[in-house]
Amino acid sequence: MKNARVEVKNEAKATVSRELFGSFVEHMGRCVYGGIYDPSDPSADEDGFRTDVLELAKEMGVSIVRYPGGNFVSGYNWEDGVGPKEQRPTRLDLAWRSIESNQFGLNEFMAWIKKLSAEPIMAMNLGTRGVSEAAQLVEYANTDHGTALSELRKEHGVKDPHGVKYWCLGNEMDGPWQIGHKNASDYGKLAKETAKAVRLVDPDVKLVACGSSFEEMPTFGDWEQTVLELCHEEVDLISLHAYYEKYGDDTLSFLASSARMDRFINRVAAIADQVAEKKGSDKKINLAFDEWNVWYQEKFEGVNNLEFRSAPRLIEDEYSVEDAVVVGSLLMTLLKNSERVSMACQAQLVNIIGPIRTEPGVPAWRQTTFYPFAITSKVAGFEVLDTAVDAEKQDCKLFKDLPMADFVVTRSPGGDAVVIFCLNRQLEEETHLEIDLAMISEEMKIVATHCLGGGELEKTNSQNYPENVTPTSLEKCEFSSGLLKASLPPVSWSVIELSV
Ligand code: AHR
């Protein structure tokens, strides 16, 4: 048994943005076709949307959804996906070597997201296209001045402007795999000019510049610096992307993913602040972690080996309990950094490395990774409280001085609910947690506990066993006179809900 002590200060470190609980829908594999949209499925509604997927996305508490890519967007003509469906062209999607029917496009996505009661983040193609097409897309989507483009939207059956606030200025433009990949200064100039034009069309937009595709990119750091030096005043946010996986049987390094994510966030924030200082600007660029997840990239055969097919089965990873523990810990890192990370999207929503899985004709099911997202988005309070953690540290292959336990404490707006998120990285042993909550109140009640992990880490959910894994509760957890004591199972993610 190991020990961890946490002191909670009655002081908010940051306000939690609801936009941290975002997801991502890309025209890739079976995320759109056969995922959110499948008119032939028994669960489909009048628009062809799978209602079971929609219900599960609601249960997850998804607040914002990025669309239509991803790598896909860098070769996409948005005009192909609007207007009468029978007139829409079928095209090659070069990013994922697929056949794109364009039966689902901008207006279908907006109708779907309305049913979800979430907000869109639209990505623009800055790979094969540029300033003019981006400005036209915003004019089509967001304006009502009686121009050809706003009238065209009305002809397409959408009377009112969509009012899309968040726009990504391209996707992963630092990556050589990206169609229309650019160096940092070419991209920075293009992002600046696109931002200027788009703001002239709609001054209310919030714009996300592309950061690095992952922290280990050889250009990481220089890329952020150069891009922000060029477009600092024109953009609002910079993106971060990161996918984590387990290498061999190195569970501890896998559990270090959230510490790596934390370091990545701090590095990007520091660069953004340096650029602001150099420019003498008061403007604070916030971070959009608009692609994150666990993804076993080692298992992916790669794009070049794919045959052109419609909605192919791509990267449909089946997630284990251990993966869910890591997803829970990544959400803790996002919460912890909510002062700076104002938006985040788990990539992707369904089938493609998704927390939701579908097969034709049968009900959709929850992967293990569904639970930490749904629980966090439901119970995470309004503000993150300042904490001081005393826990053992260890080195692992991918991280030095890794704290073997991690905690985040949030509080509701009225202060009547406190939630403690816990990660135990110990591989074999329980961690005995003592958390001093006296600064908040001597009198609290444990309302509920949730736990994933502690054993059978390889278990998964599947079509035949959709509820093989569900969260359990903590066996040992008690509160008395301002002190909460709990035993956290080895390799586990837990949540303790308290009422004040
Ligand atoms: O989410 C899958 C892919 O990962 C996205 O298309 C791309 O942006 C990232 O590399």
Coordinates of C-alpha atoms and ligand atoms in Angstrom, one line a residue:
M1 CA 0.0 0.0 0.0
K2 CA 1.3 3.5 -1.0
N3 CA 0.1 6.8 0.4
A4 CA -0.9 10.1 -1.2
R5 CA -1.9 13.2 0.6
V6 CA -3.7 16.1 -1.0
E7 CA -4.4 19.5 0.4
V8 CA -7.2 21.5 -1.2
K9 CA -7.2 25.2 -1.1
N10 CA -10.5 27.1 -1.1
E11 CA -9.3 28.9 -4.1
A12 CA -10.3 28.4 -7.8
K13 CA -7.4 27.9 -10.2
A14 CA -9.5 28.1 -13.3
T15 CA -13.1 28.0 -14.6
V16 CA -13.9 24.8 -16.6
S17 CA -15.0 25.5 -20.1
R18 CA -17.9 23.3 -21.3
E19 CA -16.0 23.2 -24.6
L20 CA -13.5 20.8 -23.1
F21 CA -16.0 18.1 -23.7
G22 CA -15.8 18.2 -27.5
S23 CA -15.6 15.4 -30.0
F24 CA -14.7 15.1 -33.7
V25 CA -16.5 13.8 -36.8
E26 CA -14.4 13.3 -39.8
H27 CA -15.2 11.9 -43.3
M28 CA -13.0 8.9 -42.6
G29 CA -13.8 5.2 -42.5
R30 CA -17.2 4.6 -40.9
C31 CA -17.4 7.7 -38.7
V32 CA -19.9 9.6 -40.9
Y33 CA -21.2 6.9 -43.3
G34 CA -22.3 3.9 -41.1
G35 CA -21.6 5.9 -38.0
I36 CA -23.6 9.0 -37.4
Y37 CA -25.4 8.7 -40.8
D38 CA -26.9 5.6 -42.2
P39 CA -30.4 6.0 -43.8
S40 CA -30.7 2.2 -44.3
D41 CA -30.2 1.4 -40.6
P42 CA -33.4 0.5 -38.6
S43 CA -32.4 3.2 -36.0
A44 CA -32.2 6.0 -38.7
D45 CA -34.5 9.0 -38.3
E46 CA -36.1 11.0 -41.1
D47 CA -32.8 12.6 -41.9
G48 CA -30.9 9.3 -42.0
F49 CA -29.1 9.9 -38.7
R50 CA -28.6 6.9 -36.5
T51 CA -30.7 7.8 -33.4
D52 CA -28.8 5.3 -31.2
V53 CA -25.5 7.1 -31.9
L54 CA -27.2 10.4 -31.3
E55 CA -28.5 9.2 -27.9
L56 CA -25.1 7.9 -26.9
A57 CA -23.4 11.2 -27.9
K58 CA -26.0 13.0 -25.7
E59 CA -25.3 10.6 -22.9
M60 CA -21.6 11.4 -23.3
G61 CA -22.4 15.1 -22.9
V62 CA -20.6 16.1 -26.0
S63 CA -20.7 19.9 -26.2
I64 CA -18.9 20.8 -29.4
V65 CA -18.0 18.8 -32.5
R66 CA -15.2 19.4 -35.0
Y67 CA -16.0 18.6 -38.7
P68 CA -15.3 17.6 -41.5
G69 CA -11.6 16.7 -40.9
G70 CA -8.9 15.9 -40.1
N71 CA -6.6 15.1 -43.0
F72 CA -9.8 14.8 -45.1
V73 CA -10.5 18.5 -45.1
S74 CA -7.2 19.3 -46.9
G75 CA -8.5 17.9 -50.2
Y76 CA -12.2 18.7 -49.7
N77 CA -14.4 21.1 -51.7
W78 CA -17.2 22.1 -49.3
E79 CA -19.4 22.9 -52.4
D80 CA -19.6 19.2 -53.2
G81 CA -21.5 18.5 -50.0
V82 CA -24.3 21.0 -50.4
G83 CA -27.4 21.1 -52.6
P84 CA -29.7 18.4 -54.0
K85 CA -28.2 15.1 -53.0
E86 CA -28.7 13.5 -56.4
Q87 CA -26.6 16.2 -58.1
R88 CA -23.7 15.9 -55.7
P89 CA -20.5 14.5 -57.2
T90 CA -18.8 11.3 -56.0
R91 CA -15.1 12.0 -55.6
L92 CA -11.8 10.4 -54.6
D93 CA -10.9 11.3 -51.0
L94 CA -7.1 11.2 -51.3
A95 CA -6.4 11.6 -47.6
W96 CA -7.9 8.3 -46.7
R97 CA -7.9 6.7 -50.2
S98 CA -11.7 6.4 -50.0
I99 CA -14.7 7.0 -52.3
E100 CA -16.7 10.0 -51.0
S101 CA -20.3 10.1 -52.1
N102 CA -21.0 13.6 -50.6
Q103 CA -24.4 12.5 -49.4
F104 CA -23.5 14.1 -46.1
G105 CA -22.2 17.6 -46.0
L106 CA -22.3 21.0 -44.2
N107 CA -26.1 21.3 -43.9
E108 CA -26.6 17.7 -42.9
F109 CA -23.9 18.2 -40.2
M110 CA -25.6 21.3 -38.9
A111 CA -29.0 19.5 -38.8
W112 CA -27.3 16.6 -36.9
I113 CA -25.5 18.9 -34.4
K114 CA -28.7 20.8 -33.7
K115 CA -30.3 17.4 -32.7
L116 CA -27.3 16.8 -30.4
S117 CA -27.7 20.3 -28.9
A118 CA -23.9 20.9 -29.4
E119 CA -21.9 23.5 -31.2
P120 CA -19.9 23.0 -34.4
I121 CA -16.2 23.7 -35.0
M122 CA -15.7 23.8 -38.8
A123 CA -12.4 23.2 -40.4
M124 CA -11.4 24.9 -43.6
N125 CA -9.3 23.5 -46.4
L126 CA -6.0 25.3 -46.4
G127 CA -4.3 22.4 -48.2
T128 CA -5.5 22.5 -51.7
R129 CA -7.5 25.7 -51.3
G130 CA -7.0 29.2 -49.8
V131 CA -8.3 32.6 -48.8
S132 CA -11.1 32.9 -51.3
E133 CA -12.8 29.5 -50.8
A134 CA -12.5 29.9 -47.0
A135 CA -14.2 33.3 -47.1
Q136 CA -16.9 31.9 -49.4
L137 CA -17.6 29.0 -47.1
V138 CA -18.2 31.5 -44.2
E139 CA -20.3 33.6 -46.4
Y140 CA -22.5 30.6 -47.4
A141 CA -22.7 29.3 -43.8
N142 CA -23.0 32.5 -41.7
T143 CA -24.4 35.5 -43.7
D144 CA -27.7 36.8 -44.8
H145 CA -27.1 39.8 -47.0
G146 CA -28.9 38.6 -50.1
T147 CA -25.7 37.6 -51.9
A148 CA -25.4 34.7 -54.3
L149 CA -24.0 32.5 -51.6
S150 CA -26.4 33.3 -48.8
E151 CA -29.3 32.8 -51.3
L152 CA -27.8 29.5 -52.4
R153 CA -27.9 28.3 -48.8
K154 CA -31.6 29.2 -48.8
E155 CA -32.2 27.4 -52.0
H156 CA -30.6 24.4 -50.3
G157 CA -33.4 24.6 -47.7
V158 CA -31.6 26.5 -44.9
K159 CA -33.2 29.8 -44.3
D160 CA -31.3 31.1 -41.3
P161 CA -27.5 31.4 -41.2
H162 CA -25.8 28.7 -39.2
G163 CA -23.8 31.2 -37.1
V164 CA -20.8 28.9 -36.8
K165 CA -18.5 30.6 -34.3
Y166 CA -15.4 28.4 -34.3
W167 CA -13.3 27.7 -37.4
C168 CA -10.0 25.9 -37.8
L169 CA -7.6 27.4 -40.3
G170 CA -6.7 24.1 -41.9
N171 CA -5.6 20.8 -40.3
E172 CA -2.1 19.6 -39.3
M173 CA -0.4 21.8 -41.9
D174 CA 3.0 21.0 -40.4
G175 CA 2.7 17.3 -41.4
P176 CA 4.4 16.1 -44.6
W177 CA 1.5 13.7 -45.0
Q178 CA -1.0 16.5 -45.2
I179 CA -2.3 17.3 -48.7
G180 CA -0.9 20.8 -49.4
H181 CA 1.6 20.6 -46.5
K182 CA 3.4 23.9 -45.9
N183 CA 6.4 25.2 -44.0
A184 CA 5.7 27.3 -41.0
S185 CA 6.2 30.7 -42.6
D186 CA 4.1 29.8 -45.7
Y187 CA 1.3 28.5 -43.4
G188 CA 1.6 31.5 -41.0
K189 CA 1.1 34.0 -43.9
L190 CA -1.8 32.0 -45.3
A191 CA -3.5 31.7 -41.9
K192 CA -3.1 35.4 -41.4
E193 CA -4.6 36.4 -44.7
T194 CA -7.4 33.8 -44.4
A195 CA -8.2 35.1 -40.9
K196 CA -8.4 38.6 -42.1
A197 CA -10.7 37.8 -45.0
V198 CA -13.0 35.5 -42.9
R199 CA -13.3 38.2 -40.2
L200 CA -14.4 40.7 -42.9
V201 CA -17.2 38.3 -43.8
D202 CA -18.1 37.6 -40.1
P203 CA -16.4 39.6 -37.3
D204 CA -17.8 37.2 -34.6
V205 CA -15.8 34.1 -35.6
K206 CA -13.1 32.6 -33.3
L207 CA -10.2 31.2 -35.3
V208 CA -7.9 28.3 -34.5
A209 CA -4.4 28.3 -36.1
C210 CA -2.7 24.9 -36.7
G211 CA -0.1 24.0 -34.1
S212 CA 2.0 20.8 -34.3
S213 CA 0.5 17.5 -35.2
F214 CA 2.2 16.0 -32.1
E215 CA 4.9 17.0 -29.7
E216 CA 7.5 14.8 -31.2
M217 CA 7.4 16.5 -34.6
P218 CA 10.9 17.7 -35.5
T219 CA 9.5 21.1 -36.2
F220 CA 7.6 21.3 -32.8
G221 CA 8.3 24.6 -31.1
D222 CA 9.7 26.4 -34.1
W223 CA 6.5 25.8 -35.9
E224 CA 4.3 27.4 -33.1
Q225 CA 6.7 30.3 -32.8
T226 CA 6.9 31.1 -36.5
V227 CA 3.2 30.7 -37.1
L228 CA 2.2 32.8 -34.1
E229 CA 4.7 35.5 -34.9
L230 CA 3.0 35.8 -38.3
C231 CA -0.7 35.6 -37.2
H232 CA -0.8 36.4 -33.5
E233 CA -3.1 39.3 -33.8
E234 CA -5.5 37.6 -36.3
V235 CA -6.2 34.3 -34.6
D236 CA -7.7 33.4 -31.2
L237 CA -6.4 29.9 -30.5
I238 CA -3.7 27.5 -31.5
S239 CA -4.3 23.8 -31.9
L240 CA -2.6 20.8 -30.2
H241 CA -3.0 17.2 -31.4
A242 CA -1.8 14.1 -29.5
Y243 CA -2.6 10.4 -29.7
Y244 CA -1.1 8.0 -27.0
E245 CA -0.6 4.3 -27.1
K246 CA 0.9 1.5 -25.1
Y247 CA 4.3 0.3 -26.4
G248 CA 4.8 -3.4 -25.7
D249 CA 3.9 -4.2 -22.1
D250 CA 5.1 -0.8 -20.7
T251 CA 2.0 0.1 -18.7
L252 CA 3.7 2.7 -16.6
S253 CA 4.8 4.7 -19.7
F254 CA 1.3 4.4 -21.0
L255 CA 0.0 5.8 -17.7
A256 CA 2.5 8.7 -18.1
S257 CA 0.5 9.8 -21.2
S258 CA -1.4 12.4 -19.1
A259 CA 1.9 13.8 -17.7
R260 CA 3.2 14.1 -21.3
M261 CA 0.0 15.8 -22.3
D262 CA 0.4 18.3 -19.4
R263 CA 4.0 19.0 -20.5
F264 CA 3.0 19.5 -24.1
I265 CA 0.3 22.0 -23.0
N266 CA 2.7 24.0 -20.9
R267 CA 5.3 24.1 -23.7
V268 CA 2.8 25.5 -26.2
A269 CA 1.4 28.0 -23.7
A270 CA 4.9 29.2 -22.9
I271 CA 5.7 29.7 -26.6
A272 CA 2.4 31.6 -27.1
D273 CA 3.3 33.9 -24.2
Q274 CA 6.8 34.5 -25.5
V275 CA 5.5 35.6 -28.8
A276 CA 2.9 37.9 -27.2
E277 CA 5.7 39.4 -25.1
K278 CA 8.0 39.9 -28.0
K279 CA 5.2 41.6 -29.9
G280 CA 4.3 43.7 -26.9
S281 CA 0.8 42.4 -27.1
D282 CA -1.7 41.9 -24.3
K283 CA -3.5 39.3 -26.3
K284 CA -3.5 35.8 -24.8
I285 CA -3.7 32.9 -27.3
N286 CA -5.6 30.0 -25.7
L287 CA -5.2 26.4 -26.7
A288 CA -7.5 24.2 -28.6
F289 CA -6.6 20.5 -28.0
D290 CA -8.8 19.6 -30.9
E291 CA -7.6 16.1 -31.4
W292 CA -6.6 13.8 -28.5
N293 CA -7.2 10.1 -27.7
V294 CA -5.6 6.7 -27.3
W295 CA -4.9 5.3 -30.7
Y296 CA -2.9 2.2 -31.5
Q297 CA -1.2 3.8 -34.6
E298 CA 1.3 0.9 -34.7
K299 CA -1.6 -1.3 -35.8
F300 CA -2.7 0.9 -38.6
E301 CA -1.6 -0.5 -42.0
G302 CA -1.1 3.1 -43.4
V303 CA -2.9 4.9 -46.1
N304 CA -0.7 3.8 -49.0
N305 CA -1.8 0.2 -48.8
L306 CA -5.5 1.0 -48.9
E307 CA -7.7 0.3 -51.9
F308 CA -10.2 3.0 -52.8
R309 CA -13.5 2.0 -51.2
S310 CA -16.6 3.7 -49.7
A311 CA -16.7 4.0 -45.9
P312 CA -13.9 1.4 -45.4
R313 CA -13.3 -0.1 -41.9
L314 CA -10.4 2.0 -40.7
I315 CA -8.8 2.1 -37.3
E316 CA -11.7 0.7 -35.4
D317 CA -9.6 0.1 -32.2
E318 CA -11.3 -2.0 -29.5
Y319 CA -10.5 -0.3 -26.2
S320 CA -9.6 -2.0 -23.0
V321 CA -10.1 -1.0 -19.3
E322 CA -6.4 0.1 -19.3
D323 CA -7.2 2.4 -22.3
A324 CA -10.2 3.8 -20.4
V325 CA -8.0 4.6 -17.4
V326 CA -5.6 6.5 -19.7
V327 CA -8.5 8.4 -21.3
G328 CA -9.8 9.3 -17.8
S329 CA -6.3 10.6 -16.9
L330 CA -6.1 12.7 -20.2
L331 CA -9.4 14.3 -19.2
M332 CA -7.9 15.1 -15.8
T333 CA -5.0 16.9 -17.5
L334 CA -7.4 18.9 -19.6
L335 CA -9.4 19.9 -16.6
K336 CA -6.2 20.8 -14.7
N337 CA -5.2 23.1 -17.6
S338 CA -8.6 24.6 -18.2
E339 CA -7.2 28.0 -17.5
R340 CA -5.4 27.8 -20.8
V341 CA -7.1 25.0 -22.7
S342 CA -10.4 26.4 -23.6
M343 CA -11.5 23.7 -26.0
A344 CA -10.7 20.0 -26.6
C345 CA -12.0 17.3 -28.9
Q346 CA -11.7 13.6 -28.4
A347 CA -11.0 12.1 -31.8
Q348 CA -13.2 10.7 -33.1
L349 CA -16.9 10.1 -32.0
V350 CA -17.8 6.8 -33.6
N351 CA -16.1 3.8 -35.0
I352 CA -12.8 5.6 -35.9
I353 CA -11.0 5.2 -32.6
G354 CA -14.4 6.2 -31.1
P355 CA -16.0 5.7 -27.7
I356 CA -19.1 4.6 -29.6
R357 CA -19.2 1.7 -32.0
T358 CA -21.8 0.6 -34.6
E359 CA -22.5 -2.3 -36.9
P360 CA -25.4 -2.2 -39.3
G361 CA -28.8 -3.3 -38.0
V362 CA -27.8 -3.7 -34.3
P363 CA -27.8 -1.2 -31.5
A364 CA -24.7 1.0 -31.1
W365 CA -22.6 0.2 -28.0
R366 CA -20.3 2.0 -25.6
Q367 CA -16.6 1.3 -25.7
T368 CA -14.7 1.3 -22.3
T369 CA -13.4 4.8 -23.2
F370 CA -17.0 6.1 -23.3
Y371 CA -17.3 6.0 -19.5
P372 CA -14.6 8.4 -18.4
F373 CA -15.7 11.0 -20.9
A374 CA -19.4 10.7 -20.0
I375 CA -18.7 10.7 -16.2
T376 CA -16.3 13.6 -16.4
S377 CA -18.5 15.7 -18.6
K378 CA -21.5 15.0 -16.3
V379 CA -19.9 15.7 -12.9
A380 CA -17.0 18.0 -13.4
G381 CA -17.8 21.2 -11.6
F382 CA -17.6 24.8 -12.7
E383 CA -14.1 25.6 -11.3
V384 CA -10.9 23.7 -10.6
L385 CA -9.5 24.2 -7.1
D386 CA -5.9 24.6 -6.3
T387 CA -4.3 21.5 -4.7
A388 CA -1.0 20.5 -3.3
V389 CA -0.2 16.8 -3.9
D390 CA 2.3 14.7 -2.0
A391 CA 2.8 11.3 -3.8
E392 CA 5.7 9.0 -4.6
K393 CA 7.5 9.6 -7.9
Q394 CA 9.1 7.1 -10.2
D395 CA 11.0 7.3 -13.6
C396 CA 9.7 5.4 -16.6
K397 CA 10.9 5.1 -20.1
L398 CA 8.8 8.0 -21.4
F399 CA 8.8 10.3 -18.3
K400 CA 11.1 11.2 -15.4
D401 CA 9.8 11.8 -11.9
L402 CA 6.3 10.7 -12.7
P403 CA 4.0 11.2 -9.8
M404 CA 2.5 7.8 -9.0
A405 CA -0.9 9.3 -8.2
D406 CA -2.6 12.4 -9.6
F407 CA -5.7 14.3 -8.5
V408 CA -8.0 17.1 -9.7
V409 CA -10.7 18.7 -7.6
T410 CA -13.6 20.7 -9.0
R411 CA -16.4 22.6 -7.4
S412 CA -19.9 23.4 -8.6
P413 CA -21.0 27.1 -9.2
G414 CA -22.9 27.4 -5.9
G415 CA -20.1 25.5 -4.0
D416 CA -22.5 22.7 -3.0
A417 CA -20.8 19.9 -4.9
V418 CA -17.2 18.9 -4.9
V419 CA -15.7 16.2 -7.2
I420 CA -12.4 14.5 -6.8
F421 CA -10.8 12.9 -9.9
C422 CA -8.1 10.3 -9.0
L423 CA -5.5 8.4 -11.0
N424 CA -3.5 5.6 -9.4
R425 CA -0.4 4.8 -11.5
Q426 CA 0.8 2.1 -9.1
L427 CA 1.0 -1.1 -11.1
E428 CA 0.5 -3.6 -8.2
E429 CA -0.4 -1.6 -5.2
E430 CA -3.4 0.3 -3.9
T431 CA -2.8 4.0 -3.1
H432 CA -4.3 5.1 0.2
L433 CA -5.6 8.7 -0.4
E434 CA -6.0 11.2 2.4
I435 CA -7.5 14.5 1.2
D436 CA -7.9 17.4 3.5
L437 CA -11.1 19.2 2.5
A438 CA -11.5 21.2 5.7
M439 CA -10.7 24.4 3.9
I440 CA -14.0 23.9 2.0
S441 CA -16.1 22.3 4.7
E442 CA -15.9 20.0 7.7
E443 CA -19.3 18.5 6.7
M444 CA -19.7 16.7 3.5
K445 CA -21.4 13.6 2.2
I446 CA -20.2 11.1 -0.3
V447 CA -22.9 11.0 -3.0
A448 CA -21.3 8.5 -5.4
T449 CA -18.0 7.0 -6.5
H450 CA -17.0 5.6 -9.9
C451 CA -14.0 3.5 -10.7
L452 CA -12.4 1.9 -13.8
G453 CA -9.4 -0.4 -13.4
G454 CA -7.9 -2.3 -10.5
G455 CA -7.8 -5.6 -12.4
E456 CA -8.8 -7.4 -15.7
L457 CA -7.2 -4.4 -17.5
E458 CA -7.5 -6.2 -20.9
K459 CA -11.3 -6.5 -20.8
T460 CA -13.2 -4.8 -23.6
N461 CA -16.8 -4.2 -24.7
S462 CA -17.9 -5.7 -28.1
Q463 CA -21.0 -6.2 -30.2
N464 CA -21.8 -9.5 -28.4
Y465 CA -20.8 -8.3 -24.9
P466 CA -21.6 -4.6 -25.0
E467 CA -21.7 -4.3 -21.2
N468 CA -18.7 -6.5 -20.3
V469 CA -17.1 -3.4 -18.8
T470 CA -19.0 -0.8 -16.9
P471 CA -17.7 1.5 -14.1
T472 CA -17.8 0.1 -10.6
S473 CA -17.6 2.0 -7.3
L474 CA -14.8 2.4 -4.8
E475 CA -14.9 -0.2 -2.1
K476 CA -13.2 1.9 0.5
C477 CA -14.1 5.5 0.7
E478 CA -15.1 7.5 3.8
F479 CA -15.4 11.1 4.9
S480 CA -15.2 12.5 8.4
S481 CA -14.4 15.9 10.0
G482 CA -13.1 17.4 6.8
L483 CA -10.9 14.4 5.9
L484 CA -11.6 12.1 3.0
K485 CA -9.9 8.7 3.0
A486 CA -10.1 6.3 0.0
S487 CA -8.2 3.2 -1.3
L488 CA -7.5 3.6 -5.0
P489 CA -7.0 0.2 -6.7
P490 CA -3.8 -0.3 -8.8
V491 CA -3.9 1.1 -12.3
S492 CA -7.2 2.9 -11.8
W493 CA -9.1 6.1 -12.6
S494 CA -11.8 7.0 -10.0
V495 CA -14.2 9.8 -9.3
I496 CA -15.6 10.7 -5.9
E497 CA -18.7 13.0 -5.8
L498 CA -19.3 14.9 -2.6
S499 CA -22.1 17.2 -1.5
V500 CA -21.3 20.1 0.9
Ligands
AHR1 O1 -8.1 11.4 -36.3 C1 -7.5 10.8 -37.4 C2 -6.4 11.7 -38.0 O2 -5.4 12.0 -37.1 C3 -6.9 13.0 -38.5 O3 -7.5 13.0 -39.8 C4 -5.6 13.8 -38.5 O4 -5.9 15.2 -38.3 C5 -4.8 13.2 -37.5 O5 -3.5 12.9 -37.9

